């Protein structure tokens, strides 16, 4: 829906940096597309200048590396790659490497058999190397994804998800650059500055102390054994100090064994 909004502006707006890090979830469960730092206003057939290009390996299509002109299908590829990563937990093979026949895209269902064939096919089509082989609009991509899901499982109304625990404390949402329709959200917990790393529990401290005591006891036992079996190995200064210590009056106050 966000891409449909951006691409249907007059002139069209390309995000060009869709990836998992730029998709946020608000405390209310709303999915937000953020970070329009690489956004481009599409006016006519002008090429993208080298300085304006930026790539994220695995999520950028071949044309974003300068092989062709970027357009709405560039965002469709990146969204497909983002869904691929979300469903498999793995970054897909890089678009440029695929275009040069160095690698091939690992089928999505090989990494996650729980994904339906229809959803996997829709995502892989969105990630086609040739832009003409992808969905030509975000509306087509959305229709293909929803069509691959059983009617009984399709969400009704506005799409929302359950916020992950680490982002449930997200604070503010502010509008991004005028005219983009995007939203930026903060995922930093309000009390992040006051966060203090947790300390070891009492059990951990006791186990650590026991290990140290065991080590010290072993060293003392080894030293005592050496003193008994090989007294000549002990330096003369240490033997003299031990004799003085044993002759000290403090030992006389101890009860006899």
Tab-separated table of C-alpha atoms in Angstrom, residues 20-246:
chain	number	residue	atom	x	y	z
A	20	UNK	CA	14.100	-5.075	6.798
A	21	UNK	CA	15.780	-2.216	8.668
A	22	UNK	CA	13.496	0.307	6.966
A	23	UNK	CA	10.247	-1.458	7.854
A	24	UNK	CA	9.059	-0.617	11.361
A	25	UNK	CA	6.122	-1.714	13.451
A	26	UNK	CA	4.370	0.815	15.679
A	27	UNK	CA	3.105	-0.039	19.193
A	28	UNK	CA	-0.374	-0.251	17.638
A	29	UNK	CA	0.774	-2.854	15.095
A	30	UNK	CA	0.835	-0.555	12.059
A	31	UNK	CA	3.539	-1.418	9.512
A	32	UNK	CA	5.555	1.649	8.521
A	33	UNK	CA	7.960	2.270	5.638
A	34	UNK	CA	10.689	4.658	6.824
A	35	UNK	CA	13.924	6.360	5.725
A	36	UNK	CA	13.459	8.273	2.490
A	37	UNK	CA	17.098	9.328	2.317
A	38	UNK	CA	17.543	7.697	-1.106
A	39	UNK	CA	14.084	8.551	-2.457
A	40	UNK	CA	13.925	9.758	-6.036
A	41	UNK	CA	11.263	11.770	-7.831
A	42	UNK	CA	10.712	10.103	-11.187
A	43	UNK	CA	10.382	12.753	-13.876
A	44	UNK	CA	10.673	11.537	-17.425
A	45	UNK	CA	13.379	9.164	-18.665
A	46	UNK	CA	16.307	10.833	-16.904
A	47	UNK	CA	19.011	8.440	-15.660
A	48	UNK	CA	20.078	8.169	-12.047
A	49	UNK	CA	23.385	9.894	-11.398
A	50	UNK	CA	26.210	7.868	-9.932
A	51	UNK	CA	26.322	9.986	-6.800
A	52	UNK	CA	22.643	9.374	-6.139
A	53	UNK	CA	22.902	5.595	-6.310
A	54	UNK	CA	23.280	3.451	-3.237
A	55	UNK	CA	22.944	-0.305	-2.916
A	56	UNK	CA	22.198	-2.779	-0.164
A	57	UNK	CA	23.549	-6.196	-1.199
A	58	UNK	CA	20.796	-8.764	-1.297
A	59	UNK	CA	17.993	-6.200	-1.448
A	60	UNK	CA	18.986	-4.030	-4.437
A	61	UNK	CA	18.137	-5.162	-7.992
A	62	UNK	CA	20.786	-5.188	-10.743
A	63	UNK	CA	19.649	-1.889	-12.273
A	64	UNK	CA	20.388	-0.082	-9.025
A	65	UNK	CA	24.074	-0.897	-9.543
A	66	UNK	CA	23.972	1.212	-12.688
A	67	UNK	CA	23.042	-1.494	-15.180
A	68	UNK	CA	19.784	0.255	-16.139
A	69	UNK	CA	17.391	3.005	-15.136
A	70	UNK	CA	15.571	2.605	-11.836
A	71	UNK	CA	11.784	2.795	-11.764
A	72	UNK	CA	8.807	1.458	-9.787
A	73	UNK	CA	9.914	-2.128	-10.417
A	74	UNK	CA	13.108	-1.406	-8.464
A	75	UNK	CA	11.047	-0.989	-5.299
A	76	UNK	CA	9.043	-4.115	-6.117
A	77	UNK	CA	12.268	-6.151	-6.262
A	78	UNK	CA	13.453	-4.764	-2.914
A	79	UNK	CA	10.100	-5.451	-1.262
A	80	UNK	CA	10.200	-9.017	-2.577
A	81	UNK	CA	13.717	-9.441	-1.175
A	82	UNK	CA	12.569	-8.060	2.180
A	83	UNK	CA	9.703	-10.572	2.317
A	84	UNK	CA	12.115	-13.347	1.291
A	85	UNK	CA	14.413	-12.463	4.209
A	86	UNK	CA	11.509	-12.210	6.629
A	87	UNK	CA	10.186	-15.653	5.719
A	88	UNK	CA	13.529	-17.472	5.574
A	89	UNK	CA	15.768	-15.626	8.027
A	90	UNK	CA	18.412	-15.426	5.266
A	91	UNK	CA	19.526	-12.571	3.003
A	92	UNK	CA	18.797	-13.504	-0.628
A	93	UNK	CA	21.591	-13.790	-3.172
A	94	UNK	CA	22.689	-10.405	-4.512
A	95	UNK	CA	20.933	-9.092	-7.606
A	96	UNK	CA	24.119	-8.040	-9.420
A	97	UNK	CA	25.760	-11.421	-8.857
A	98	UNK	CA	22.616	-13.105	-10.181
A	99	UNK	CA	22.576	-10.848	-13.250
A	100	UNK	CA	26.173	-11.864	-14.000
A	101	UNK	CA	25.275	-15.560	-13.591
A	102	UNK	CA	27.659	-15.956	-10.656
A	103	UNK	CA	24.921	-17.285	-8.345
A	104	UNK	CA	21.288	-18.263	-8.495
A	105	UNK	CA	18.504	-17.377	-6.115
A	106	UNK	CA	17.918	-20.172	-3.616
A	107	UNK	CA	14.246	-21.165	-3.905
A	108	UNK	CA	12.347	-19.742	-0.965
A	109	UNK	CA	10.687	-23.053	-0.085
A	110	UNK	CA	14.062	-24.764	0.120
A	111	UNK	CA	14.770	-22.537	3.120
A	112	UNK	CA	11.275	-22.618	4.586
A	113	UNK	CA	8.949	-25.431	3.602
A	114	UNK	CA	6.091	-23.864	5.576
A	115	UNK	CA	5.659	-21.121	2.979
A	116	UNK	CA	2.971	-21.943	0.429
A	117	UNK	CA	3.946	-22.448	-3.194
A	118	UNK	CA	1.801	-19.513	-4.275
A	119	UNK	CA	3.409	-17.030	-1.869
A	120	UNK	CA	6.894	-18.286	-2.734
A	121	UNK	CA	6.200	-17.970	-6.473
A	122	UNK	CA	4.875	-14.414	-6.044
A	123	UNK	CA	7.945	-13.306	-4.093
A	124	UNK	CA	10.370	-14.961	-6.515
A	125	UNK	CA	8.619	-13.321	-9.477
A	126	UNK	CA	8.974	-9.927	-7.771
A	127	UNK	CA	12.725	-10.641	-7.513
A	128	UNK	CA	13.255	-11.463	-11.184
A	129	UNK	CA	16.575	-10.173	-12.543
A	130	UNK	CA	14.939	-8.646	-15.620
A	131	UNK	CA	12.504	-5.861	-14.615
A	132	UNK	CA	10.118	-6.886	-17.379
A	133	UNK	CA	9.722	-10.294	-15.706
A	134	UNK	CA	8.625	-8.775	-12.383
A	135	UNK	CA	5.230	-7.416	-11.403
A	136	UNK	CA	4.925	-4.092	-13.138
A	137	UNK	CA	3.033	-2.359	-10.312
A	138	UNK	CA	2.761	-2.702	-6.555
A	139	UNK	CA	-0.966	-3.353	-6.990
A	140	UNK	CA	-0.173	-6.451	-9.064
A	141	UNK	CA	2.271	-7.705	-6.450
A	142	UNK	CA	-0.246	-7.199	-3.644
A	143	UNK	CA	-2.973	-8.957	-5.632
A	144	UNK	CA	-0.671	-11.931	-6.266
A	145	UNK	CA	0.259	-12.239	-2.582
A	146	UNK	CA	-3.344	-12.065	-1.392
A	147	UNK	CA	-4.474	-14.424	-4.132
A	148	UNK	CA	-1.993	-17.022	-2.889
A	149	UNK	CA	-3.573	-17.016	0.581
A	150	UNK	CA	-6.744	-18.944	1.314
A	151	UNK	CA	-9.787	-16.694	1.665
A	152	UNK	CA	-10.373	-17.941	5.220
A	153	UNK	CA	-6.900	-16.728	6.217
A	154	UNK	CA	-6.969	-13.315	4.586
A	155	UNK	CA	-6.971	-10.422	7.070
A	156	UNK	CA	-9.982	-8.186	6.829
A	157	UNK	CA	-9.791	-4.404	6.883
A	158	UNK	CA	-6.540	-2.618	7.646
A	159	UNK	CA	-3.440	-4.774	7.854
A	160	UNK	CA	-1.877	-4.902	11.297
A	161	UNK	CA	0.570	-7.187	13.042
A	162	UNK	CA	1.435	-7.909	16.654
A	163	UNK	CA	4.461	-5.755	17.590
A	164	UNK	CA	7.556	-7.723	18.627
A	165	UNK	CA	8.460	-7.321	22.331
A	166	UNK	CA	11.556	-5.228	21.591
A	167	UNK	CA	9.572	-2.701	19.537
A	168	UNK	CA	6.434	-2.602	21.673
A	169	UNK	CA	7.850	0.379	23.571
A	170	UNK	CA	8.277	2.470	20.413
A	171	UNK	CA	7.516	6.048	21.238
A	172	UNK	CA	6.846	8.639	18.563
A	173	UNK	CA	5.859	8.681	14.927
A	174	UNK	CA	6.603	11.777	12.880
A	175	UNK	CA	5.837	12.509	9.265
A	176	UNK	CA	8.727	12.252	6.838
A	177	UNK	CA	9.543	14.606	3.990
A	178	UNK	CA	6.480	16.458	2.636
A	179	UNK	CA	4.762	14.745	-0.236
A	180	UNK	CA	6.294	11.320	0.300
A	181	UNK	CA	3.461	9.921	2.387
A	182	UNK	CA	5.976	8.021	4.445
A	183	UNK	CA	6.110	7.779	8.197
A	184	UNK	CA	9.132	7.564	10.434
A	185	UNK	CA	8.969	5.877	13.814
A	186	UNK	CA	11.341	5.594	16.719
A	187	UNK	CA	11.992	2.137	18.121
A	188	UNK	CA	14.173	3.236	21.026
A	189	UNK	CA	12.565	2.436	24.379
A	190	UNK	CA	11.811	5.591	26.419
A	191	UNK	CA	14.111	4.466	29.225
A	192	UNK	CA	16.938	3.268	26.993
A	193	UNK	CA	19.352	5.833	28.445
A	194	UNK	CA	18.720	4.529	31.935
A	195	UNK	CA	19.179	0.899	30.942
A	196	UNK	CA	21.666	-0.882	33.173
A	197	UNK	CA	23.075	-4.251	32.157
A	198	UNK	CA	21.776	-7.006	34.367
A	199	UNK	CA	24.164	-8.319	36.994
A	200	UNK	CA	24.941	-11.985	37.538
A	201	UNK	CA	22.484	-13.789	39.755
A	202	UNK	CA	23.447	-15.089	43.196
A	203	UNK	CA	23.699	-18.594	41.788
A	204	UNK	CA	26.159	-17.486	39.126
A	205	UNK	CA	28.235	-15.622	41.694
A	206	UNK	CA	28.330	-18.672	43.954
A	207	UNK	CA	29.411	-20.916	41.092
A	208	UNK	CA	32.142	-18.468	40.082
A	209	UNK	CA	33.396	-18.212	43.692
A	210	UNK	CA	33.400	-22.009	44.001
A	211	UNK	CA	35.505	-22.330	40.869
A	212	UNK	CA	38.035	-19.829	42.206
A	213	UNK	CA	38.191	-21.563	45.600
A	214	UNK	CA	38.710	-24.918	43.904
A	215	UNK	CA	41.556	-23.472	41.848
A	216	UNK	CA	43.209	-21.904	44.921
A	217	UNK	CA	42.846	-25.157	46.888
A	218	UNK	CA	44.425	-27.112	44.042
A	219	UNK	CA	47.365	-24.705	43.898
A	220	UNK	CA	47.854	-24.901	47.677
A	221	UNK	CA	47.702	-28.688	47.582
A	222	UNK	CA	50.275	-28.775	44.815
A	223	UNK	CA	52.546	-26.433	46.784
A	224	UNK	CA	52.196	-28.531	49.961
A	225	UNK	CA	52.964	-31.711	48.054
A	226	UNK	CA	56.038	-30.133	46.539
A	227	UNK	CA	57.232	-28.959	49.961
A	228	UNK	CA	56.922	-32.494	51.358
A	229	UNK	CA	58.220	-34.529	48.427
A	230	UNK	CA	60.742	-32.140	46.903
A	231	UNK	CA	61.762	-29.581	49.523
A	232	UNK	CA	64.937	-28.832	47.602
A	233	UNK	CA	62.804	-27.287	44.846
A	234	UNK	CA	61.593	-24.568	47.208
A	235	UNK	CA	63.831	-21.448	47.257
A	236	UNK	CA	65.843	-20.925	50.444
A	237	UNK	CA	64.103	-17.590	51.096
A	238	UNK	CA	60.677	-19.263	51.064
A	239	UNK	CA	61.821	-22.044	53.423
A	240	UNK	CA	63.295	-19.496	55.838
A	241	UNK	CA	60.058	-17.466	55.820
A	242	UNK	CA	58.022	-20.609	56.475
A	243	UNK	CA	60.234	-21.543	59.456
A	244	UNK	CA	59.836	-18.044	60.924
A	245	UNK	CA	56.070	-18.193	60.393
A	246	UNK	CA	55.746	-21.593	62.063
